Structure formats: structure tokens, C-alpha cells
CSV table of C-alpha atoms in Angstrom, one decimal:
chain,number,residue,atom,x,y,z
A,1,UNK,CA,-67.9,30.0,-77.3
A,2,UNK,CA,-70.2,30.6,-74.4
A,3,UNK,CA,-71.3,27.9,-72.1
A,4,UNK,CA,-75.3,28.3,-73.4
A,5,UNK,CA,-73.8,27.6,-77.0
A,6,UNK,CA,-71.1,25.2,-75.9
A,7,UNK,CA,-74.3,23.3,-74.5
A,8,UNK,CA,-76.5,23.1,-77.5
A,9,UNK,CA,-73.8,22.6,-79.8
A,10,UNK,CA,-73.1,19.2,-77.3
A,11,UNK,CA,-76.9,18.6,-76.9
A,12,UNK,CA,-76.8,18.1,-81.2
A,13,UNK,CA,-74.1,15.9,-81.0
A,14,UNK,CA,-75.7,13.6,-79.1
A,15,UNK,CA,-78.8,13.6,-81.1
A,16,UNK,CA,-77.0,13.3,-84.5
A,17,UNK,CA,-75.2,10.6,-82.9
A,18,UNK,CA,-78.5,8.7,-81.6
A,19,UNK,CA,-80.3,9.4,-85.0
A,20,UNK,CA,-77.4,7.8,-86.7
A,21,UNK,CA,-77.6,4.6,-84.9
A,22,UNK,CA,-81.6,5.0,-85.3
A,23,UNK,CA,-81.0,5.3,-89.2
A,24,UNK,CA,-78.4,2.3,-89.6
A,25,UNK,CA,-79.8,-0.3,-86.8
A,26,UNK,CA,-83.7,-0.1,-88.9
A,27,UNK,CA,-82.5,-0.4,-91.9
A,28,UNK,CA,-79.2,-2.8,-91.1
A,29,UNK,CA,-78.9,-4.8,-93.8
A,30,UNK,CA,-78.1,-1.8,-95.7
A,31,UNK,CA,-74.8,1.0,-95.8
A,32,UNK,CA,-75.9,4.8,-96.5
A,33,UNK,CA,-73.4,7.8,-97.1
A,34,UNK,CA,-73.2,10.9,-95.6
A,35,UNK,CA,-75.4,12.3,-97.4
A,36,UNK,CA,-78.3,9.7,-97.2
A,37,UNK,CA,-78.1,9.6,-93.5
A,38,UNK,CA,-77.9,13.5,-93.3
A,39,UNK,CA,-81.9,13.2,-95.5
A,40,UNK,CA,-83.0,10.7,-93.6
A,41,UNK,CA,-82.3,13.0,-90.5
A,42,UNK,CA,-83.8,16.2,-92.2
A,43,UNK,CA,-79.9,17.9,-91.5
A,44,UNK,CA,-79.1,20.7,-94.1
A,45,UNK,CA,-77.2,23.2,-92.4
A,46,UNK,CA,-72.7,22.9,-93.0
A,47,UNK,CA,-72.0,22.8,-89.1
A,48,UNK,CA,-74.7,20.0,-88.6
A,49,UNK,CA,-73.1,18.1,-91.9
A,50,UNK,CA,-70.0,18.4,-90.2
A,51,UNK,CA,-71.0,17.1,-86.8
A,52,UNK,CA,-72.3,14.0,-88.7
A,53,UNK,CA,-69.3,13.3,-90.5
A,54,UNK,CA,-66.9,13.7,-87.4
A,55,UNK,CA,-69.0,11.2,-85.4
A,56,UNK,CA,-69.4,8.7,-88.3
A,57,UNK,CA,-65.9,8.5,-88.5
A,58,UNK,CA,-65.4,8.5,-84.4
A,59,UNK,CA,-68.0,5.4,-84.1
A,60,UNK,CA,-66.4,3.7,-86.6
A,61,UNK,CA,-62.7,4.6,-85.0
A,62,UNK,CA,-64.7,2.5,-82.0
A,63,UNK,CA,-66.1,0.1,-83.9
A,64,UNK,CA,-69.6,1.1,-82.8
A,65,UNK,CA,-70.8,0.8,-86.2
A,66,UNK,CA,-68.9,-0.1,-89.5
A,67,UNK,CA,-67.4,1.6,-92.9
A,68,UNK,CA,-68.9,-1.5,-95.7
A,69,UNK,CA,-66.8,0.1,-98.4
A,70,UNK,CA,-65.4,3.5,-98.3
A,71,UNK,CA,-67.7,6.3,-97.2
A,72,UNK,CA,-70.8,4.1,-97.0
A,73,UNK,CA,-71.5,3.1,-93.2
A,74,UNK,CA,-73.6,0.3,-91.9
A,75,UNK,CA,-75.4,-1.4,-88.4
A,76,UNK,CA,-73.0,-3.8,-86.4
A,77,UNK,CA,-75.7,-6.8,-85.8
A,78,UNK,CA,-74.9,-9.1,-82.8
A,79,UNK,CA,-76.5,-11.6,-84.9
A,80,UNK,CA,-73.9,-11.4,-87.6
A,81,UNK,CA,-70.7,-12.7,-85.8
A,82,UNK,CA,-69.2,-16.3,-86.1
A,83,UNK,CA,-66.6,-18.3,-84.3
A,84,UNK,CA,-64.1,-20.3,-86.8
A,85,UNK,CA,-60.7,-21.1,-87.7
A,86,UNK,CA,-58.5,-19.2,-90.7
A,87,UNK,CA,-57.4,-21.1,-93.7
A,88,UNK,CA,-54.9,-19.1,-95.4
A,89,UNK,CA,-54.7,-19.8,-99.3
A,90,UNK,CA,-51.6,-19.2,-101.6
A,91,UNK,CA,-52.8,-15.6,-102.2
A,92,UNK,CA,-52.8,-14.3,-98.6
A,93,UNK,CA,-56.6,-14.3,-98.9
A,94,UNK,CA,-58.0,-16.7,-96.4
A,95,UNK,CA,-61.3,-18.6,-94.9
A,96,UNK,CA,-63.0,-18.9,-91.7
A,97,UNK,CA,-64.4,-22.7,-91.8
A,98,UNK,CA,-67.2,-22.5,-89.2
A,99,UNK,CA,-69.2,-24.9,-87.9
A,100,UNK,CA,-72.2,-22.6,-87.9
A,101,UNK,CA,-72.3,-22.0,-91.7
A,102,UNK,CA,-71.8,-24.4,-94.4
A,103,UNK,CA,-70.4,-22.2,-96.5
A,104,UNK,CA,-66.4,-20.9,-95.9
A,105,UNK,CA,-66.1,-17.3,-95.3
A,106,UNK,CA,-64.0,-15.3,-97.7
A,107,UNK,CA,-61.7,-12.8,-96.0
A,108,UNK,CA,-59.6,-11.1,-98.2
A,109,UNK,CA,-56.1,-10.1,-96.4
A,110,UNK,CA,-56.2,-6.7,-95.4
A,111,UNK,CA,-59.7,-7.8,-93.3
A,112,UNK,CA,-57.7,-10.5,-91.2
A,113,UNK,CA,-56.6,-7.9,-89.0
A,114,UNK,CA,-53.6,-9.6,-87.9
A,115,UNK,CA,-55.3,-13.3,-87.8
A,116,UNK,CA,-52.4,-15.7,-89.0
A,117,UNK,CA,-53.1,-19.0,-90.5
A,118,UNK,CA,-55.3,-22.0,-88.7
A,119,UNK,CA,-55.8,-19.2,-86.0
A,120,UNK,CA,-59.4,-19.1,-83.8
A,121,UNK,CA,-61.6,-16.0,-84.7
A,122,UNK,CA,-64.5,-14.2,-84.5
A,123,UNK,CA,-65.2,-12.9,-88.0
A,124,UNK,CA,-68.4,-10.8,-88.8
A,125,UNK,CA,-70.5,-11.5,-91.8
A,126,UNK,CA,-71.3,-9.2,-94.5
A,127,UNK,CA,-74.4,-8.4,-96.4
A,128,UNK,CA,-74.3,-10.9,-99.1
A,129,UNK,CA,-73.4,-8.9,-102.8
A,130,UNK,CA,-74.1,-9.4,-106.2
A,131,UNK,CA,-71.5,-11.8,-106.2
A,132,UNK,CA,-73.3,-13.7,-103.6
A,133,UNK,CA,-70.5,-14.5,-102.0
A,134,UNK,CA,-70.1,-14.8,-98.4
A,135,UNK,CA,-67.7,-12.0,-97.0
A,136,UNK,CA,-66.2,-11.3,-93.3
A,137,UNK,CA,-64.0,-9.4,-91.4
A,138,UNK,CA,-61.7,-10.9,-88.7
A,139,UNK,CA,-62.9,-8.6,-85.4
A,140,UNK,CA,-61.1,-11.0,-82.8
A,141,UNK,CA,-58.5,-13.6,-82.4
A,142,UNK,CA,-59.5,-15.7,-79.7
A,143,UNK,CA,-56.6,-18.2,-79.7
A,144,UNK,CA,-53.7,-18.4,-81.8
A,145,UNK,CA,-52.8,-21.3,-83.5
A,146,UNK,CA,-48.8,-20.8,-83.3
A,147,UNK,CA,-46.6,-17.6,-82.5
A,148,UNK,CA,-43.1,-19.0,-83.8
A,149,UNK,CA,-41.8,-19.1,-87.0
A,150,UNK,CA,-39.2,-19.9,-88.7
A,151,UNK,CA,-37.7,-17.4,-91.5
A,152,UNK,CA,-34.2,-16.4,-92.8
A,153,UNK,CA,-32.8,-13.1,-90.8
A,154,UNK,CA,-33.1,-10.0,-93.0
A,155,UNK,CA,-30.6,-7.0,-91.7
A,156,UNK,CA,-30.4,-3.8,-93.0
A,157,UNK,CA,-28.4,-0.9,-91.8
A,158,UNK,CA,-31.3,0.5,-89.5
A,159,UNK,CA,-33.7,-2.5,-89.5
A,160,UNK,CA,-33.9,-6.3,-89.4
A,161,UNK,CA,-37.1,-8.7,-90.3
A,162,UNK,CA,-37.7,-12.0,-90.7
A,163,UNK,CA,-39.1,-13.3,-93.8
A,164,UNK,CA,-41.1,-16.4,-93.1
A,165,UNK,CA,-40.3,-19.7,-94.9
A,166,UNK,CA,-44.6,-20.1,-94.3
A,167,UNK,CA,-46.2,-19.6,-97.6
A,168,UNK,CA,-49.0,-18.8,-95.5
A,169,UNK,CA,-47.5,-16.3,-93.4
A,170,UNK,CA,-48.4,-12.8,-95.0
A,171,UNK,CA,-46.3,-10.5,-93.3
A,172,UNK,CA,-42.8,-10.7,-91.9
A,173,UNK,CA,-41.5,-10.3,-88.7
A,174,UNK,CA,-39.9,-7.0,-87.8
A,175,UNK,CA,-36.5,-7.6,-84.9
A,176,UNK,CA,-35.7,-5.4,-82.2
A,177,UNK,CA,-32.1,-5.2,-82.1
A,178,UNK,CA,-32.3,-6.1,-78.7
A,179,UNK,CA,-34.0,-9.1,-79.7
A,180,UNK,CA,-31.9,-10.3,-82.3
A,181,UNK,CA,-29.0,-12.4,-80.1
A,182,UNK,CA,-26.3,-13.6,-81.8
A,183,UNK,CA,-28.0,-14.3,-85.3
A,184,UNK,CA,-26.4,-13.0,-88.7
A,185,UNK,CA,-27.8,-11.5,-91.5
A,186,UNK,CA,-28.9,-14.7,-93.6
A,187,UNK,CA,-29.4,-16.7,-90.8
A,188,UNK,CA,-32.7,-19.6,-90.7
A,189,UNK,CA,-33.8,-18.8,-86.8
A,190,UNK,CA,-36.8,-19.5,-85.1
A,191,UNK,CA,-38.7,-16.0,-83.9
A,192,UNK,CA,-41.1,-15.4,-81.6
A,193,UNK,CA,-43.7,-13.0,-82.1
A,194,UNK,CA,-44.5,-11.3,-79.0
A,195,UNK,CA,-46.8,-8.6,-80.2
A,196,UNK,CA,-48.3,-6.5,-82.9
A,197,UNK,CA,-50.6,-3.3,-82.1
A,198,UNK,CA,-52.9,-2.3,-84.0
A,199,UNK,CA,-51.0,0.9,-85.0
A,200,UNK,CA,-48.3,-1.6,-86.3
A,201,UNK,CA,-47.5,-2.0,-89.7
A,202,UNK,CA,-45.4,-5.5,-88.9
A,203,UNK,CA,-45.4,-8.2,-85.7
A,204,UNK,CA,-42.8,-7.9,-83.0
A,205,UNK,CA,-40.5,-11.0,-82.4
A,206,UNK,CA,-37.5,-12.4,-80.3
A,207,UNK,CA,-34.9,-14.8,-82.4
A,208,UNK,CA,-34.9,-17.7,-79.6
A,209,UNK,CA,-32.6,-20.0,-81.6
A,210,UNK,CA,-30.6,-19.8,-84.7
A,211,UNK,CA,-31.1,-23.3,-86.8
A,212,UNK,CA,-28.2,-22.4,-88.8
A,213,UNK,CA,-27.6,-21.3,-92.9
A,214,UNK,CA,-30.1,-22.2,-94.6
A,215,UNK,CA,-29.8,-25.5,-97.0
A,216,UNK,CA,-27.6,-27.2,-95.1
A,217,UNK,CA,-28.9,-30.3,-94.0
A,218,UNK,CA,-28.6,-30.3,-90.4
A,219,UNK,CA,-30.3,-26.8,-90.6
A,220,UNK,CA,-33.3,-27.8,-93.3
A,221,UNK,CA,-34.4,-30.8,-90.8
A,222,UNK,CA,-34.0,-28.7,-87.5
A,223,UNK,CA,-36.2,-26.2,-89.5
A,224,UNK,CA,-38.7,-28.7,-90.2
A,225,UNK,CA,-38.8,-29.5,-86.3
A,226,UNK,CA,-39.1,-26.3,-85.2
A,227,UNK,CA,-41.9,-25.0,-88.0
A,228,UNK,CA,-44.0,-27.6,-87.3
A,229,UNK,CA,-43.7,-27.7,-83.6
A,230,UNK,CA,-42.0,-31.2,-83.3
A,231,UNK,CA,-40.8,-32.2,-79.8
A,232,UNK,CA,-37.5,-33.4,-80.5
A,233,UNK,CA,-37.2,-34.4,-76.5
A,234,UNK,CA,-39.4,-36.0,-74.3
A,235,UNK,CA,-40.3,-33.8,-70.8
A,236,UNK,CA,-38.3,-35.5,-68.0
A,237,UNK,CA,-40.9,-36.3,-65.7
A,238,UNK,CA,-42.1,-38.5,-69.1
A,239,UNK,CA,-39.2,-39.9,-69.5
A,240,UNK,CA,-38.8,-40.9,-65.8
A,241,UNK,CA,-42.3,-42.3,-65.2
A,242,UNK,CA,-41.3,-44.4,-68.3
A,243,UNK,CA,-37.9,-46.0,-66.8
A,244,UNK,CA,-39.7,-46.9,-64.0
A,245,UNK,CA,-42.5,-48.9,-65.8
A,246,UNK,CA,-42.1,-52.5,-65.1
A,247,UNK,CA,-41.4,-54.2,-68.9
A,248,UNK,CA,-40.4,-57.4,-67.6
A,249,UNK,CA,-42.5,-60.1,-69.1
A,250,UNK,CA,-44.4,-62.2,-66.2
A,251,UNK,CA,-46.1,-65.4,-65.8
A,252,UNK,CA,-48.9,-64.0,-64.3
A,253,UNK,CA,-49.5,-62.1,-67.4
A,254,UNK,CA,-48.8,-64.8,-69.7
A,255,UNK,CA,-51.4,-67.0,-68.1
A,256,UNK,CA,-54.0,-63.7,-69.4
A,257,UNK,CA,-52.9,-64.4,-72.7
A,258,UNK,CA,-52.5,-66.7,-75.5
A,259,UNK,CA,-49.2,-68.0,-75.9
A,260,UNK,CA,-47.7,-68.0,-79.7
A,261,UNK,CA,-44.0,-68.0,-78.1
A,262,UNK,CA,-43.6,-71.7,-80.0
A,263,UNK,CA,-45.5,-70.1,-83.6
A,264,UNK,CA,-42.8,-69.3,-86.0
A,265,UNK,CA,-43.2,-65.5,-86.2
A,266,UNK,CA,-40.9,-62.9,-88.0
A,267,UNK,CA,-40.9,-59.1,-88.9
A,268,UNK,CA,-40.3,-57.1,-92.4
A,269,UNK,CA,-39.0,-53.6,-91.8
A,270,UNK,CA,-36.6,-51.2,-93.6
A,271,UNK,CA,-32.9,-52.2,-93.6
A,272,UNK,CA,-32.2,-49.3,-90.8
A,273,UNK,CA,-35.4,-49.7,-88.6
A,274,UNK,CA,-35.2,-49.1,-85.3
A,275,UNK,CA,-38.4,-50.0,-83.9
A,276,UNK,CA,-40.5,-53.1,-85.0
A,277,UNK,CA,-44.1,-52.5,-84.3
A,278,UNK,CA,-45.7,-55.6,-86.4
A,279,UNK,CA,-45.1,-59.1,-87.0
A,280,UNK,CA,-46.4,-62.2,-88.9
A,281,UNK,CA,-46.6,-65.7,-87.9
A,282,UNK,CA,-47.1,-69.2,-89.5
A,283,UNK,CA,-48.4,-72.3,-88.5
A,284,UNK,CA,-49.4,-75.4,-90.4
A,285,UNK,CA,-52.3,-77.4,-89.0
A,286,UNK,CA,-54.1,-79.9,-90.3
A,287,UNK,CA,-56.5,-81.1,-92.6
A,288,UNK,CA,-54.7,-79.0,-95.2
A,289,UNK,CA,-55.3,-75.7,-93.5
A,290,UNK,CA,-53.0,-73.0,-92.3
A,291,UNK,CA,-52.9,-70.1,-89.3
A,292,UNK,CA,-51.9,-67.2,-90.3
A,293,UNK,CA,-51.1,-64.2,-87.1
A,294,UNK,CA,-50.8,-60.5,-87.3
A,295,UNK,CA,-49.1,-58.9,-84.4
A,296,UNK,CA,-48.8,-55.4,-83.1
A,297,UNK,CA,-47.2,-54.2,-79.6
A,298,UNK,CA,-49.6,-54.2,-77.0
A,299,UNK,CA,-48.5,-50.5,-76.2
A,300,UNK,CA,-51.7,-50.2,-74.5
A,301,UNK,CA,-49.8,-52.8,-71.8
A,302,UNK,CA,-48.0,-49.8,-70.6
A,303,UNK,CA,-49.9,-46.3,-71.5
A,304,UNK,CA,-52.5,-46.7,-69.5
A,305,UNK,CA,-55.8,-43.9,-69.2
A,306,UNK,CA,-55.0,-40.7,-67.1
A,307,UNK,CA,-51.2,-41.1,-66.9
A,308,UNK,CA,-48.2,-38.5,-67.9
A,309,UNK,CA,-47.8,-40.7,-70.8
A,310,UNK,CA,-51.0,-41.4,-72.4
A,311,UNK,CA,-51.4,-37.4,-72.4
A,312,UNK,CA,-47.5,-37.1,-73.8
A,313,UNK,CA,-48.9,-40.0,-76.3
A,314,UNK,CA,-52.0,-38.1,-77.2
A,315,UNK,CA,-50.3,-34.7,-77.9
A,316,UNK,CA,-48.2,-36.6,-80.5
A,317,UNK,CA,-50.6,-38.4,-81.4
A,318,UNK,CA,-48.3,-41.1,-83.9
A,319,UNK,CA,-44.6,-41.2,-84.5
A,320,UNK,CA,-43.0,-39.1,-87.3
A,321,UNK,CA,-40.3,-40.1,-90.0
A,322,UNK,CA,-37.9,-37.9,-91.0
A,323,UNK,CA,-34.8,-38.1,-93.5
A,324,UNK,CA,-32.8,-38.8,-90.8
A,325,UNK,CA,-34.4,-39.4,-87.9
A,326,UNK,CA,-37.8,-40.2,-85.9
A,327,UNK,CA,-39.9,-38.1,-83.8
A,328,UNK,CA,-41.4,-40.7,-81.5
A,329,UNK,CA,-44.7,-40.9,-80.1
A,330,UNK,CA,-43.2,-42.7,-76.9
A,331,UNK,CA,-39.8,-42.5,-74.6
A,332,UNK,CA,-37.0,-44.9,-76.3
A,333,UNK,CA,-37.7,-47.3,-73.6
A,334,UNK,CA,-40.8,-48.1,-75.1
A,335,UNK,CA,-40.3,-47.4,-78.5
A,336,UNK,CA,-37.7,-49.0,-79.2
A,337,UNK,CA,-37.2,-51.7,-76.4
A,338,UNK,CA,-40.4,-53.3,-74.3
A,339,UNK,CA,-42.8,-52.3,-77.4
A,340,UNK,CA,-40.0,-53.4,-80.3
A,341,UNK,CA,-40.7,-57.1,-81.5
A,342,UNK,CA,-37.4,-57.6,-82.0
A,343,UNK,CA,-36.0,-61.3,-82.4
A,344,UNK,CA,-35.6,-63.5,-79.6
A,345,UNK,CA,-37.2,-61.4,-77.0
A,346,UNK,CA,-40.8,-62.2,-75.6
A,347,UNK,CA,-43.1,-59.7,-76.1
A,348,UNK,CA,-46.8,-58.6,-75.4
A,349,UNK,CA,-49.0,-58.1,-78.3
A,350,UNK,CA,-52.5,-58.0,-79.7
A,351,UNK,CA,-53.4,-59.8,-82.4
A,352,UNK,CA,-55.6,-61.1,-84.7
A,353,UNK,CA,-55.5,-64.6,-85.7
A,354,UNK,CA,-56.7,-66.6,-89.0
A,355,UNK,CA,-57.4,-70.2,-90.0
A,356,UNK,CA,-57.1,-70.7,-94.0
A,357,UNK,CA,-58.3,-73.5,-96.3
A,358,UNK,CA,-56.1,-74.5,-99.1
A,359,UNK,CA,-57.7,-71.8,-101.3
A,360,UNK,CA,-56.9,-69.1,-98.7
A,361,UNK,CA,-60.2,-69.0,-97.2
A,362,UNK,CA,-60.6,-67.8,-93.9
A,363,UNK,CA,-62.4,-70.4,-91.8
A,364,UNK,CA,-61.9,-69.6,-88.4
A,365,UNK,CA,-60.6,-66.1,-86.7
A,366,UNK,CA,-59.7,-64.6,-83.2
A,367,UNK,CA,-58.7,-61.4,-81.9
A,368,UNK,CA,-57.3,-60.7,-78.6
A,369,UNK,CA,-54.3,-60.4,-76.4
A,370,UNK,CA,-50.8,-62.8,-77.2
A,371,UNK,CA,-47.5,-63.3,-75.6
A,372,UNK,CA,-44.8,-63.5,-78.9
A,373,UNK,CA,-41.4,-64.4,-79.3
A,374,UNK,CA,-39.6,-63.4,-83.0
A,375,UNK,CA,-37.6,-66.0,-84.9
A,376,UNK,CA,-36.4,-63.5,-87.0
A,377,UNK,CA,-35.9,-60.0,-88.2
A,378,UNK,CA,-36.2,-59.6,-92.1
A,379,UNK,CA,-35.7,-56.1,-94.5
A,380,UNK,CA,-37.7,-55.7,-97.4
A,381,UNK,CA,-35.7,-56.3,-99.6
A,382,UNK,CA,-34.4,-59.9,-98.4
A,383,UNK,CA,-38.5,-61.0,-98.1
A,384,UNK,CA,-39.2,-59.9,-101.6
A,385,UNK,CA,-35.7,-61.7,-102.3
A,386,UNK,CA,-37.5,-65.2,-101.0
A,387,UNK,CA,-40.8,-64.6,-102.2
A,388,UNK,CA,-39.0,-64.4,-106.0
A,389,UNK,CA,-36.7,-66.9,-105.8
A,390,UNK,CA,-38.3,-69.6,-103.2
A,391,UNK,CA,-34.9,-69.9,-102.2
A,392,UNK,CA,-33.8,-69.1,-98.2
A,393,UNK,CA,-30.4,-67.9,-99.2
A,394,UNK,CA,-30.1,-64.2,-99.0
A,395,UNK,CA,-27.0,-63.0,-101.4
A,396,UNK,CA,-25.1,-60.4,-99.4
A,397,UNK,CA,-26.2,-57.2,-100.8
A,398,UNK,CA,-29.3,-57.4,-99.8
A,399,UNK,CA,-28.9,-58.8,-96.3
A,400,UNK,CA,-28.7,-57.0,-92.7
């Protein structure tokens, strides 16, 4: 080809290529063929028919402009991109919930382009159809929600995956060997995904702990932890600033508060409770009326605003019960000692206090900060036990 021809044959590539943005961008509501744009741009001859088709498929390769359904291209409008978050349903399908629309957008599962579940996306917005449903197309992750997962090992003789225990998770994890540390085929790990290309039919991850085989209890509940992100420990410079709080109770506090260390008070947990967040107290006064006090931990006593603990306390954000064991929002020295209402031990709470008539009517109330001291520590089982039988005697079985 000489350079003369080498030059118009470049010159009509560029104009094919601006007349098919000039086609699609007035008319972008709308996806054309080939054919249609070829009309529309008066092109007949085969070499300038295949000049259009090579650069349709190149802008679309670069996203420059979009393939609506196979062979039919269409305008990419700024105006048609949204920022929300992926909701995965049982199906693999999933949809952005955006604060812009009030409508979800559907996006079925080979359009999430490697969005996982509860993810932050851009999606772009589709002509509406005859369905009138609202479609998209995942066309950035901007945050991910989570990149470890918990699965059962999957080795063949050449390759190992993941398989994700996530009902949400559409894909599984493909494992390096290098990557795989000691685990065995069968194995529940935890994997890390640490990348997936677009020319990638699966994510790339690194096992970074075995839990163990799968059923087995200590496994199952390590699982849990691990799926859902759980902090089993607390960071040490959290646990340190909480051993050096101060959780003696002092005078000069108690004179700030109102002092029901004399009220009969009491708590009702489960038989194995470790921490005792709540209590109840009793009083008769007179004229035939009654006080009645609820009691929390004044927790607020010791997490106070822009410390390492109130932002260890918000990430948490509430304590969690397992089977087995509790995932708590604060260090043990809190939970379960200066902020546990346990019996004979003065504590600082918050409370809300009530005066009742005879007929239970509430007659007088007060909220604000107390100083408490438990008479005594009762399960379930032994207040229903008193409640039944108006008798104080709790029979052995029943009693901690």
C-alpha cells in the first residue's frame, strides 16, 4: 500500500469513526446495527462496511460506546451512571439499591463484572424495555465490601478452588499452589482474594488460615467468625487503654449521683451469663405505693467521645452471642467486671425510676445517673420458679 492510499484509507477511519459517535450520541436513547449505522452514514461500498464494523467492535473493546444486546450498539450517556451498593439474590442475579433512584436496579450476573455481594458500584442504566424494567451494568467497583471468604478447599490433580460456603458468592475462588499453605483437599479455610483481571475466568486468592474439617464444631463457629468478619481479639493498644481506666467507685462520683446502694436491687440472666448489663430494684413507700428501678451499666462512665475505645465500641457496634461463646463489644475489663452488675459490688448506672399506685399506675418518674449495689444474682429459671410458686425456696435443679 502506498503512503497516498495508506493515508486516505486512515483519513476514512477517522470519519467513520466520528460519524459513528455522531449517529449514536443524537439519537442515544436508541441501539442501531451495522447496517442501520452504515444508511445513516450513506456507506455502501464492502471495504467501508468493514471499516465500520472493525471500529464498532474496537470502541466497544474500549468502552467508548456500548453493545445493548448482540450486534446492536448504543451512546454511553454521562447522565446515565449511578453510584449504589449490590444486593445479591439466591439466583446470582443481583440489585444496585441507590439512593438516586427509587427503584432497585436489576443486574443480571454476567453484567456484575466481577462486583461481589454488598459491594460499592457504579452501574450504568439502560434504556427502559418493554418489560419496563430498570436494567444496569456494573462498569466500576469503587469499594469492596469484603475480599475473604470462607469455602471448603477443592484439589484436583492440576488445579485447586475454593467453593464458597456464601450463597451469595457466584464464583469460586481459584488457588495458586503457592498460595495454598498447608491446607488439604476438603479443608474449611479462609481465602483471600487478591485479584481477578478482566481476562480471568475466576478470582485469585491466598488460604490465610485453615478453620479446620468442616462440621466439626470448633470449625463451624470459627467459620462463622471468620465469614462475617467477627473480631475474636481486642487490638492491644484497646486492651491496654482499658486496664488503665480507673473503675474504682469514688465519693466524688457518688455525690453526682443518686444513691440506691440501700434499694433492694437484683438481676435475671441465663444460668451461664457472664456479664449482667440490667437490673431491677424494689422499694415500698408509703401511702400504699411502690418504686420500681431499671438499671443499665453506665458504660458511657468509661467510653468516652474521641477515645480508642469508643471507635473499637463503634466498629462493633453491640456484643454478639454465639453457641459457645461472646464476641464483645468491650475489653473483659469492662464487660465483664466494672460494667457487670454483679452482686455485692457497687456499680454506676443509669436509670429510670417509677413511683406506682396500688393499681400499678405510674405516678411519679425520674431518669438519670445512680450508684447501685446487687442483693442478688437470679437465672431465669429460679425467677419464674418464685413468680409460680410465691415461695423463696429454689429446689436444686433449677438453682446456680
Amino acid at each position: 500500500m502506498t503512503k497516498k492510499k495508506k493515508r486516505l484509507k486512515n483519513h476514512r477511519r477517522n470519519e467513520i469513526t466520528k460519524g459513528i459517535f455522531t449517529v449514536l450520541e443524537r439519537n442515544n436513547t436508541q441501539s442501531f446495527n451495522y447496517k442501520q449505522i452504515a444508511s445513516k452514514l450513506g456507506i455502501t461500498d464492502t471495504e467501508g462496511r468493514n471499516i465500520l464494523i472493525k471500529r464498532l467492535g474496537e470502541l466497544t473493546a474500549k468502552k467508548r460506546i456500548q453493545q445493548q444486546q448482540r450486534g446492536k450498539y448504543q451512546a454511553i450517556s454521562k447522565g446515565n451512571y449511578v453510584e449504589g451498593v449490590v444486593q445479591i439474590t439466591g439466583r446470582g442475579n443481583a440489585y444496585v439499591i441507590t439512593d438516586a433512584m427509587d427503584e432497585d436496579i436489576f443486574v443480571p450476573v454476567n453484567r456484575l463484572n466481577r462486583a461481589f455481594n454488598r459491594d460499592k458500584v457504579e452501574v450504568y442504566i439502560f434504556p427502559k424495555t418493554r418489560s419496563n424494567k430498570i436494567e444496569g451494568e456494573v462498569k466500576r467497583i469503587i469499594e469492596r465490601k469484603k475480599s475473604s471468604f470462607v469455602g471448603v478447599l477443592d484439589m484436583q490433580k492440576k488445579t485447586a478452588f475454593v467453593r464458597p460456603s456464601d450463597p451469595k458468592m457466584y464464583t469460586d475462588i481459584f488457588i495458586p499452589r503457592e498460595h495454598r499453605g498447608k491446607a488439604k483437599d476438603g479443608d474449611k479455610v479462609l481465602v483471600e482474594i487478591y485479584r481477578w483481571n478482566e481476562d480471568e475466568d475466576s478470582p485469585m486468592g491466598s488460604i490465610t488460615e485453615v478453620l479446620g474439617k468442616p462440621g466439626e464444631h470448633h470449625t463451624e463457629i470459627h467459620a462463622i467468625l471468620a465469614e462475617y468478619g467477627l473480631p475474636a481479639a481486642f487490638p492491644f493498644e484497646v486492651e491496654r487503654y482499658a486496664k488503665e481506666l480507673d473503675t474504682q467507685i469514688l465519693e466524688k462520683e457518688i455525690r453526682k449521683r443518686r444513691d440506691m446502694r440501700d434499694v433492694l436491687t437484683f438481676t435475671i440472666d441465663p444460668k451461664d451469663a457472664k456479664d449482667f448489663d440490667d437490673a431491677l430494684s424494689f422499694k415500698v413507700l408509703e401511702g400504699n405505693t411502690y418504686e420500681i428501678g431499671i438499671h443499665i451499666a453506665d458504660v458511657s462512665h468509661y467510653v468516652q467521645p474521641d477515645t480508642i475505645l469508643e471507635e473499637e465500641a463503634f466498629e462493633r457496634a453491640t456484643s454478639i452471642y454465639l453457641v459457645d461463646r461472646v464476641v464483645p463489644m468491650l475489653p473483659e475489663v469492662l464487660s465483664n467486671q466494672a460494667c457487670s452488675l454483679r452482686p455485692h459490688e457497687e456499680k454506676y448506672t443509669f436509670s429510670a425510676i417509677f413511683h406506682l399506685d396500688q393499681n400499678a399506675r405510674v405516678i411519679k418518674e425520674w431518669y438519670g445517673k445512680t450508684v447501685i449495689n446487687s442483693d442478688e444474682r437470679f437465672a431465669y429459671e429460679e425467677a419464674q420458679h418464685i413468680i409460680e410458686t410465691s415461695k423463696p425456696e429454689i429446689p436444686a435443679e433449677i438453682s446456680i
